[in-house]
PDB file of C-alpha atoms in Angstrom:
ATOM      1  CA  MET A 816      -1.116  -8.187   2.788  1.00 37.00           C
ATOM      2  CA  ALA A 817      -0.945  -5.352   5.180  1.00 38.00           C
ATOM      3  CA  SER A 818       1.873  -4.677   7.542  1.00 40.00           C
ATOM      4  CA  ASN A 819       1.899  -4.308  10.975  1.00 42.00           C
ATOM      5  CA  GLY A 820       0.165  -1.171  11.065  1.00 43.00           C
ATOM      6  CA  ARG A 821       1.475   2.284  12.311  1.00 43.00           C
ATOM      7  CA  GLY A 822       1.689   0.993  15.879  1.00 45.00           C
ATOM      8  CA  GLY A 823       4.981   0.698  17.671  1.00 48.00           C
ATOM      9  CA  GLY A 824       6.777   4.215  18.481  1.00 50.00           C
ATOM     10  CA  GLY A 825       6.922   2.925  21.958  1.00 50.00           C
ATOM     11  CA  ARG A 826      10.216   2.533  23.716  1.00 48.00           C
ATOM     12  CA  GLN A 827      12.418  -0.522  23.935  1.00 53.00           C
ATOM     13  CA  GLY A 828      15.189  -0.110  26.236  1.00 58.00           C
ATOM     14  CA  GLY A 829      15.072   3.854  25.820  1.00 79.00           C
ATOM     15  CA  VAL A 830      14.862   3.541  21.935  1.00 86.00           C
ATOM     16  CA  LYS A 831      11.809   4.972  19.885  1.00 92.00           C
ATOM     17  CA  GLY A 832      10.405   2.255  17.526  1.00 93.00           C
ATOM     18  CA  ALA A 833       9.737   2.761  14.152  1.00 96.00           C
ATOM     19  CA  ARG A 834       6.058   3.520  12.981  1.00 96.00           C
ATOM     20  CA  ARG A 835       5.387   0.937  10.168  1.00 96.00           C
ATOM     21  CA  PRO A 836       3.191   1.696   7.164  1.00 95.00           C
ATOM     22  CA  ALA A 837      -0.549   0.670   7.443  1.00 90.00           C
ATOM     23  CA  LEU A 838      -0.769  -0.415   3.949  1.00 94.00           C
ATOM     24  CA  ARG A 839      -4.285  -1.275   2.706  1.00 94.00           C
ATOM     25  CA  LEU A 840      -4.286  -1.354  -0.995  1.00 95.00           C
ATOM     26  CA  PRO A 841      -7.527  -0.934  -2.930  1.00 95.00           C
ATOM     27  CA  GLU A 842      -8.704  -3.003  -5.508  1.00 96.00           C
ATOM     28  CA  LEU A 843      -6.018  -2.606  -8.265  1.00 97.00           C
ATOM     29  CA  ARG A 844      -6.493  -1.972 -12.134  1.00 96.00           C
ATOM     30  CA  GLU A 845      -4.192  -3.658 -14.758  1.00 95.00           C
ATOM     31  CA  PHE A 846      -1.912  -1.538 -15.993  1.00 95.00           C
ATOM     32  CA  GLU A 847      -2.134  -0.719 -19.571  1.00 89.00           C
ATOM     33  CA  GLY A 848       0.928  -0.138 -21.418  1.00 87.00           C
ATOM     34  CA  TRP A 849       4.242  -1.235 -21.326  1.00 88.00           C
ATOM     35  CA  GLU A 850       6.327   1.837 -19.985  1.00 94.00           C
ATOM     36  CA  VAL A 851       6.479   4.607 -17.624  1.00 96.00           C
ATOM     37  CA  GLU A 852       6.568   8.144 -18.615  1.00 97.00           C
ATOM     38  CA  PRO A 853       8.418  11.217 -17.256  1.00 98.00           C
ATOM     39  CA  ASP A 854       6.045  12.866 -14.549  1.00 98.00           C
ATOM     40  CA  GLY A 855       3.499   9.888 -15.259  1.00 97.00           C
ATOM     41  CA  ASP A 856       0.817   9.857 -12.637  1.00 97.00           C
ATOM     42  CA  TYR A 857      -0.154   6.421 -11.644  1.00 97.00           C
ATOM     43  CA  ASP A 858      -2.882   5.835  -9.213  1.00 97.00           C
ATOM     44  CA  GLY A 859      -4.551   2.390  -8.268  1.00 97.00           C
ATOM     45  CA  VAL A 860      -2.761   0.128 -10.460  1.00 97.00           C
ATOM     46  CA  GLU A 861      -0.492  -2.766 -10.710  1.00 97.00           C
ATOM     47  CA  LEU A 862       2.570  -3.162 -13.005  1.00 97.00           C
ATOM     48  CA  ARG A 863       3.024  -6.875 -13.034  1.00 97.00           C
ATOM     49  CA  GLU A 864       6.248  -8.326 -14.641  1.00 97.00           C
ATOM     50  CA  LEU A 865       6.965  -5.440 -16.819  1.00 97.00           C
ATOM     51  CA  ASP A 866      10.635  -4.739 -18.399  1.00 97.00           C
ATOM     52  CA  LEU A 867      11.205  -1.268 -17.177  1.00 97.00           C
ATOM     53  CA  VAL A 868      14.929  -1.484 -18.274  1.00 98.00           C
ATOM     54  CA  GLY A 869      16.073   1.894 -19.229  1.00 97.00           C
ATOM     55  CA  GLN A 870      12.998   3.516 -19.305  1.00 98.00           C
ATOM     56  CA  ASP A 871      12.441   7.247 -17.684  1.00 98.00           C
ATOM     57  CA  GLY A 872       9.764   8.032 -15.294  1.00 98.00           C
ATOM     58  CA  ALA A 873      11.323  10.595 -13.769  1.00 98.00           C
ATOM     59  CA  GLY A 874       9.028  12.681 -11.479  1.00 98.00           C
ATOM     60  CA  ALA A 875       6.428  10.189 -11.948  1.00 98.00           C
ATOM     61  CA  ARG A 876       3.808   9.752  -8.929  1.00 98.00           C
ATOM     62  CA  PHE A 877       2.506   6.122  -7.914  1.00 98.00           C
ATOM     63  CA  MET A 878      -0.212   6.261  -5.452  1.00 98.00           C
ATOM     64  CA  ASP A 879      -1.804   3.104  -4.230  1.00 98.00           C
ATOM     65  CA  CYS A 880      -0.020   0.798  -6.396  1.00 98.00           C
ATOM     66  CA  GLU A 881       1.961  -2.294  -6.705  1.00 98.00           C
ATOM     67  CA  LEU A 882       4.998  -2.980  -8.998  1.00 98.00           C
ATOM     68  CA  THR A 883       4.886  -6.833  -8.917  1.00 98.00           C
ATOM     69  CA  ARG A 884       8.334  -8.528 -10.233  1.00 98.00           C
ATOM     70  CA  CYS A 885       9.390  -5.698 -12.530  1.00 98.00           C
ATOM     71  CA  ALA A 886      12.794  -5.303 -14.007  1.00 98.00           C
ATOM     72  CA  LEU A 887      14.395  -2.311 -13.360  1.00 98.00           C
ATOM     73  CA  ASP A 888      17.673  -2.258 -14.733  1.00 98.00           C
ATOM     74  CA  GLU A 889      19.122   1.473 -15.279  1.00 98.00           C
ATOM     75  CA  THR A 890      15.088   2.317 -15.102  1.00 98.00           C
ATOM     76  CA  GLY A 891      15.333   6.403 -14.269  1.00 98.00           C
ATOM     77  CA  LEU A 892      12.839   7.442 -11.506  1.00 98.00           C
ATOM     78  CA  ARG A 893      14.580  10.586 -10.147  1.00 98.00           C
ATOM     79  CA  ASN A 894      12.376  12.706  -8.215  1.00 98.00           C
ATOM     80  CA  ALA A 895       9.624  10.018  -8.106  1.00 98.00           C
ATOM     81  CA  ARG A 896       7.074   9.541  -5.352  1.00 98.00           C
ATOM     82  CA  PHE A 897       5.765   6.193  -4.022  1.00 98.00           C
ATOM     83  CA  LEU A 898       3.027   6.814  -2.002  1.00 98.00           C
ATOM     84  CA  ASP A 899       1.067   4.148  -0.052  1.00 98.00           C
ATOM     85  CA  SER A 900       2.549   1.271  -2.336  1.00 98.00           C
ATOM     86  CA  ARG A 901       4.230  -1.855  -2.246  1.00 98.00           C
ATOM     87  CA  LEU A 902       7.221  -3.018  -4.630  1.00 98.00           C
ATOM     88  CA  THR A 903       7.102  -6.758  -4.817  1.00 98.00           C
ATOM     89  CA  ALA A 904      10.327  -8.713  -5.982  1.00 98.00           C
ATOM     90  CA  PRO A 905      11.876  -5.623  -7.948  1.00 98.00           C
ATOM     91  CA  LYS A 906      15.149  -6.519  -9.115  1.00 98.00           C
ATOM     92  CA  GLY A 907      17.740  -4.504 -11.515  1.00 98.00           C
ATOM     93  CA  VAL A 908      21.275  -2.863 -11.311  1.00 98.00           C
ATOM     94  CA  GLY A 909      21.563   0.867 -11.572  1.00 98.00           C
ATOM     95  CA  THR A 910      18.155   1.771 -10.613  1.00 98.00           C
ATOM     96  CA  ASN A 911      18.092   5.768 -10.156  1.00 98.00           C
ATOM     97  CA  LEU A 912      15.750   6.701  -7.288  1.00 98.00           C
ATOM     98  CA  ALA A 913      17.929  10.204  -6.107  1.00 98.00           C
ATOM     99  CA  ASP A 914      15.526  12.663  -4.642  1.00 98.00           C
ATOM    100  CA  ALA A 915      12.754  10.314  -4.755  1.00 98.00           C
ATOM    101  CA  THR A 916      10.208   9.945  -2.023  1.00 98.00           C
ATOM    102  CA  LEU A 917       8.858   6.885  -0.393  1.00 98.00           C
ATOM    103  CA  ARG A 918       5.953   7.457   1.818  1.00 98.00           C
ATOM    104  CA  ASP A 919       3.998   4.299   3.657  1.00 98.00           C
ATOM    105  CA  VAL A 920       5.605   1.794   1.095  1.00 98.00           C
ATOM    106  CA  GLU A 921       6.848  -1.721   1.437  1.00 98.00           C
ATOM    107  CA  VAL A 922       9.470  -3.162  -0.695  1.00 98.00           C
ATOM    108  CA  ILE A 923       9.553  -6.954  -0.414  1.00 98.00           C
ATOM    109  CA  ASP A 924      12.307  -9.299  -1.500  1.00 98.00           C
ATOM    110  CA  ALA A 925      14.364  -6.911  -3.404  1.00 98.00           C
ATOM    111  CA  ARG A 926      17.053  -8.156  -5.607  1.00 98.00           C
ATOM    112  CA  LEU A 927      18.871  -4.890  -6.493  1.00 98.00           C
ATOM    113  CA  GLY A 928      22.287  -3.539  -6.836  1.00 98.00           C
ATOM    114  CA  GLY A 929      23.931  -0.124  -7.181  1.00 98.00           C
ATOM    115  CA  THR A 930      20.470   1.750  -6.346  1.00 98.00           C
ATOM    116  CA  GLN A 931      21.099   5.542  -6.592  1.00 98.00           C
ATOM    117  CA  MET A 932      18.760   6.967  -3.612  1.00 98.00           C
ATOM    118  CA  PHE A 933      20.974   9.837  -2.658  1.00 98.00           C
ATOM    119  CA  GLY A 934      18.950  12.439  -1.298  1.00 98.00           C
ATOM    120  CA  ALA A 935      15.889  10.616  -1.235  1.00 98.00           C
ATOM    121  CA  VAL A 936      13.109  10.936   1.665  1.00 98.00           C
ATOM    122  CA  LEU A 937      12.009   7.484   3.294  1.00 98.00           C
ATOM    123  CA  GLU A 938       9.300   8.001   5.679  1.00 98.00           C
ATOM    124  CA  ARG A 939       7.001   4.539   7.000  1.00 98.00           C
ATOM    125  CA  VAL A 940       9.061   2.162   4.949  1.00 98.00           C
ATOM    126  CA  VAL A 941       9.632  -1.294   5.550  1.00 98.00           C
ATOM    127  CA  VAL A 942      12.126  -3.269   3.293  1.00 98.00           C
ATOM    128  CA  ARG A 943      11.693  -6.973   3.881  1.00 98.00           C
ATOM    129  CA  GLY A 944      13.612  -9.968   2.828  1.00 98.00           C
ATOM    130  CA  GLY A 945      15.897 -10.166  -0.171  1.00 98.00           C
ATOM    131  CA  LYS A 946      19.258  -8.572  -1.134  1.00 98.00           C
ATOM    132  CA  ILE A 947      20.569  -4.747  -2.004  1.00 98.00           C
ATOM    133  CA  ASP A 948      23.997  -4.394  -2.532  1.00 98.00           C
ATOM    134  CA  PHE A 949      25.618  -1.071  -2.933  1.00 98.00           C
ATOM    135  CA  LEU A 950      22.542   0.966  -1.909  1.00 98.00           C
ATOM    136  CA  ASN A 951      23.312   4.661  -2.161  1.00 98.00           C
ATOM    137  CA  LEU A 952      21.276   6.849   0.261  1.00 98.00           C
ATOM    138  CA  ARG A 953      24.138   9.640   0.707  1.00 98.00           C
ATOM    139  CA  SER A 954      22.466  12.475   2.407  1.00 98.00           C
ATOM    140  CA  ALA A 955      19.114  10.947   2.465  1.00 98.00           C
ATOM    141  CA  ARG A 956      16.265  11.258   5.156  1.00 98.00           C
ATOM    142  CA  LEU A 957      15.113   8.204   6.796  1.00 98.00           C
ATOM    143  CA  LYS A 958      12.016   8.523   9.279  1.00 98.00           C
ATOM    144  CA  ASP A 959      10.126   5.254  10.627  1.00 98.00           C
ATOM    145  CA  VAL A 960      12.118   3.005   8.742  1.00 98.00           C
ATOM    146  CA  VAL A 961      12.665  -0.724   9.050  1.00 98.00           C
ATOM    147  CA  PHE A 962      15.255  -3.267   7.345  1.00 98.00           C
ATOM    148  CA  GLU A 963      14.045  -6.566   8.236  1.00 98.00           C
ATOM    149  CA  ASN A 964      15.489 -10.093   7.372  1.00 98.00           C
ATOM    150  CA  CYS A 965      17.325  -8.585   4.552  1.00 98.00           C
ATOM    151  CA  VAL A 966      20.851  -8.354   2.939  1.00 98.00           C
ATOM    152  CA  LEU A 967      22.346  -4.904   2.716  1.00 98.00           C
ATOM    153  CA  VAL A 968      25.795  -5.119   1.348  1.00 98.00           C
ATOM    154  CA  GLU A 969      27.935  -2.059   1.371  1.00 98.00           C
ATOM    155  CA  PRO A 970      24.996   0.397   2.038  1.00 98.00           C
ATOM    156  CA  ASP A 971      26.280   4.227   2.087  1.00 98.00           C
ATOM    157  CA  PHE A 972      24.652   6.148   4.974  1.00 98.00           C
ATOM    158  CA  ALA A 973      26.928   8.783   4.543  1.00 98.00           C
ATOM    159  CA  SER A 974      25.715  12.473   5.457  1.00 98.00           C
ATOM    160  CA  ALA A 975      22.066  10.788   5.842  1.00 98.00           C
ATOM    161  CA  ARG A 976      19.522  11.763   8.568  1.00 98.00           C
ATOM    162  CA  MET A 977      18.012   8.908  10.456  1.00 98.00           C
ATOM    163  CA  GLU A 978      15.376   8.852  12.458  1.00 98.00           C
ATOM    164  CA  ARG A 979      13.575   5.762  14.303  1.00 98.00           C
ATOM    165  CA  VAL A 980      15.473   3.120  11.893  1.00 98.00           C
ATOM    166  CA  GLU A 981      15.333  -0.226  12.923  1.00 98.00           C
ATOM    167  CA  PHE A 982      17.452  -3.240  11.786  1.00 98.00           C
ATOM    168  CA  VAL A 983      15.659  -6.242  12.425  1.00 97.00           C
ATOM    169  CA  GLY A 984      16.990  -9.791  11.560  1.00 97.00           C
ATOM    170  CA  CYS A 985      19.319  -8.235   8.594  1.00 96.00           C
ATOM    171  CA  ALA A 986      22.705  -8.473   7.797  1.00 97.00           C
ATOM    172  CA  LEU A 987      24.525  -4.974   7.269  1.00 97.00           C
ATOM    173  CA  LYS A 988      27.910  -5.634   5.467  1.00 97.00           C
ATOM    174  CA  GLY A 989      30.425  -2.846   5.198  1.00 96.00           C
ATOM    175  CA  ALA A 990      28.122  -0.007   6.050  1.00 97.00           C
ATOM    176  CA  ASP A 991      29.373   3.653   5.772  1.00 97.00           C
ATOM    177  CA  PHE A 992      27.671   6.193   8.344  1.00 97.00           C
ATOM    178  CA  SER A 993      30.371   9.242   7.653  1.00 96.00           C
ATOM    179  CA  ALA A 994      28.778  12.205   8.385  1.00 97.00           C
ATOM    180  CA  ALA A 995      25.421  10.750   9.207  1.00 98.00           C
ATOM    181  CA  THR A 996      23.257  12.036  12.172  1.00 98.00           C
ATOM    182  CA  LEU A 997      21.472   9.363  13.864  1.00 98.00           C
ATOM    183  CA  SER A 998      18.806   9.388  16.482  1.00 97.00           C
ATOM    184  CA  ASP A 999      16.726   6.340  17.596  1.00 97.00           C
ATOM    185  CA  VAL A1000      18.617   3.802  15.411  1.00 98.00           C
ATOM    186  CA  ASP A1001      18.298   0.512  16.615  1.00 98.00           C
ATOM    187  CA  LEU A1002      21.087  -1.680  15.242  1.00 97.00           C
ATOM    188  CA  ARG A1003      20.529  -4.519  18.124  1.00 97.00           C
ATOM    189  CA  GLY A1004      18.628  -6.915  15.776  1.00 96.00           C
ATOM    190  CA  ALA A1005      21.197  -6.942  12.963  1.00 97.00           C
ATOM    191  CA  VAL A1006      22.450 -10.788  12.736  1.00 96.00           C
ATOM    192  CA  GLU A1007      25.759  -9.114  11.212  1.00 95.00           C
ATOM    193  CA  LEU A1008      26.840  -5.800  12.025  1.00 95.00           C
ATOM    194  CA  GLY A1009      29.683  -4.275   9.589  1.00 94.00           C
ATOM    195  CA  ILE A1010      30.769  -1.064   9.527  1.00 93.00           C
ATOM    196  CA  THR A1011      33.660   0.051   7.892  1.00 91.00           C
ATOM    197  CA  ALA A1012      33.187   3.970   7.879  1.00 91.00           C
ATOM    198  CA  GLY A1013      31.437   6.364  10.720  1.00 92.00           C
ATOM    199  CA  LEU A1014      31.796   4.574  13.927  1.00 90.00           C
ATOM    200  CA  ASP A1015      32.178   8.173  15.278  1.00 89.00           C
ATOM    201  CA  ARG A1016      28.880   8.927  14.126  1.00 91.00           C
ATOM    202  CA  LEU A1017      26.920   6.235  16.041  1.00 92.00           C
ATOM    203  CA  ARG A1018      25.869   8.788  18.756  1.00 91.00           C
ATOM    204  CA  GLY A1019      22.128   8.293  18.760  1.00 93.00           C
ATOM    205  CA  ALA A1020      22.268   4.322  18.158  1.00 95.00           C
ATOM    206  CA  VAL A1021      21.959   1.601  20.305  1.00 96.00           C
ATOM    207  CA  ILE A1022      24.023  -1.778  19.717  1.00 94.00           C
ATOM    208  CA  SER A1023      24.173  -4.652  21.705  1.00 94.00           C
ATOM    209  CA  THR A1024      27.227  -5.721  24.248  1.00 93.00           C
ATOM    210  CA  ALA A1025      28.039  -8.675  21.498  1.00 93.00           C
ATOM    211  CA  GLN A1026      28.203  -6.040  18.710  1.00 92.00           C
ATOM    212  CA  LEU A1027      30.243  -3.937  20.683  1.00 91.00           C
ATOM    213  CA  LEU A1028      32.746  -6.701  21.176  1.00 89.00           C
ATOM    214  CA  ASP A1029      32.826  -7.501  17.672  1.00 89.00           C
ATOM    215  CA  LEU A1030      33.264  -3.708  16.737  1.00 89.00           C
ATOM    216  CA  ALA A1031      36.195  -3.348  18.966  1.00 87.00           C
ATOM    217  CA  PRO A1032      38.887  -3.808  16.601  1.00 85.00           C
ATOM    218  CA  VAL A1033      37.568  -1.242  14.268  1.00 81.00           C
ATOM    219  CA  LEU A1034      36.605   1.012  16.850  1.00 82.00           C
ATOM    220  CA  ALA A1035      40.055   0.902  18.423  1.00 80.00           C
ATOM    221  CA  GLY A1036      41.508   1.542  15.024  1.00 79.00           C
ATOM    222  CA  GLU A1037      39.760   4.788  14.272  1.00 76.00           C
ATOM    223  CA  LEU A1038      40.865   6.058  17.847  1.00 74.00           C
ATOM    224  CA  GLY A1039      44.444   5.163  17.030  1.00 80.00           C
ATOM    225  CA  ILE A1040      44.320   2.426  19.995  1.00 82.00           C
ATOM    226  CA  ARG A1041      46.772  -0.205  19.826  1.00 80.00           C
ATOM    227  CA  VAL A1042      45.956  -3.505  21.112  1.00 77.00           C
ATOM    228  CA  GLU A1043      48.677  -6.146  22.405  1.00 79.00           C
ATOM    229  CA  GLU A1044      48.731  -9.102  24.082  1.00 76.00           C
TER     230      GLU A1044
END
């Protein structure tokens, strides 16, 4: 399954669109084994329906790989690198991807909670479908990232740097943009846009008129404006 390619990057309403990954996986070998290892090197393999709960794959490199329906509860993947790879229906709570690198990656139908991705680098990444609760992207760098038809509950983008990031058909609930830096961030496609902190950091983002009206009470509160009938 290939994505829409690295096309895009054009302007829509003055906003530069995100470049999507052009992911074309080679014929994959079946992963031989039951666990990942720290600093492991995985190239051209499919990890299918594995129980990776609590395992330590810190610093591992996944190149031209697919992880399909793997359990990732408390899996340690700090500083891991996912390059030209796809994660299909990952599930788990407390997965540690802090300081990880995801480049030319698709994440499909995730069911994750409390995923730690602070300090991570995401470039040409599509997150499509699924639901992710309490995603921690503090101080992360997101460039050419698309969140599409997914639900994000209380995502934390505090101090993140976001460039050419799109939210398409997704619900954004209780987002925190405190101290974030935004450039060409397109929020217009979000079917629900809830922001609890960091409204003052939305310079560099574009929202619709309807979204502005929905955010007006929170914006007024942050600015100390009293609204009375």
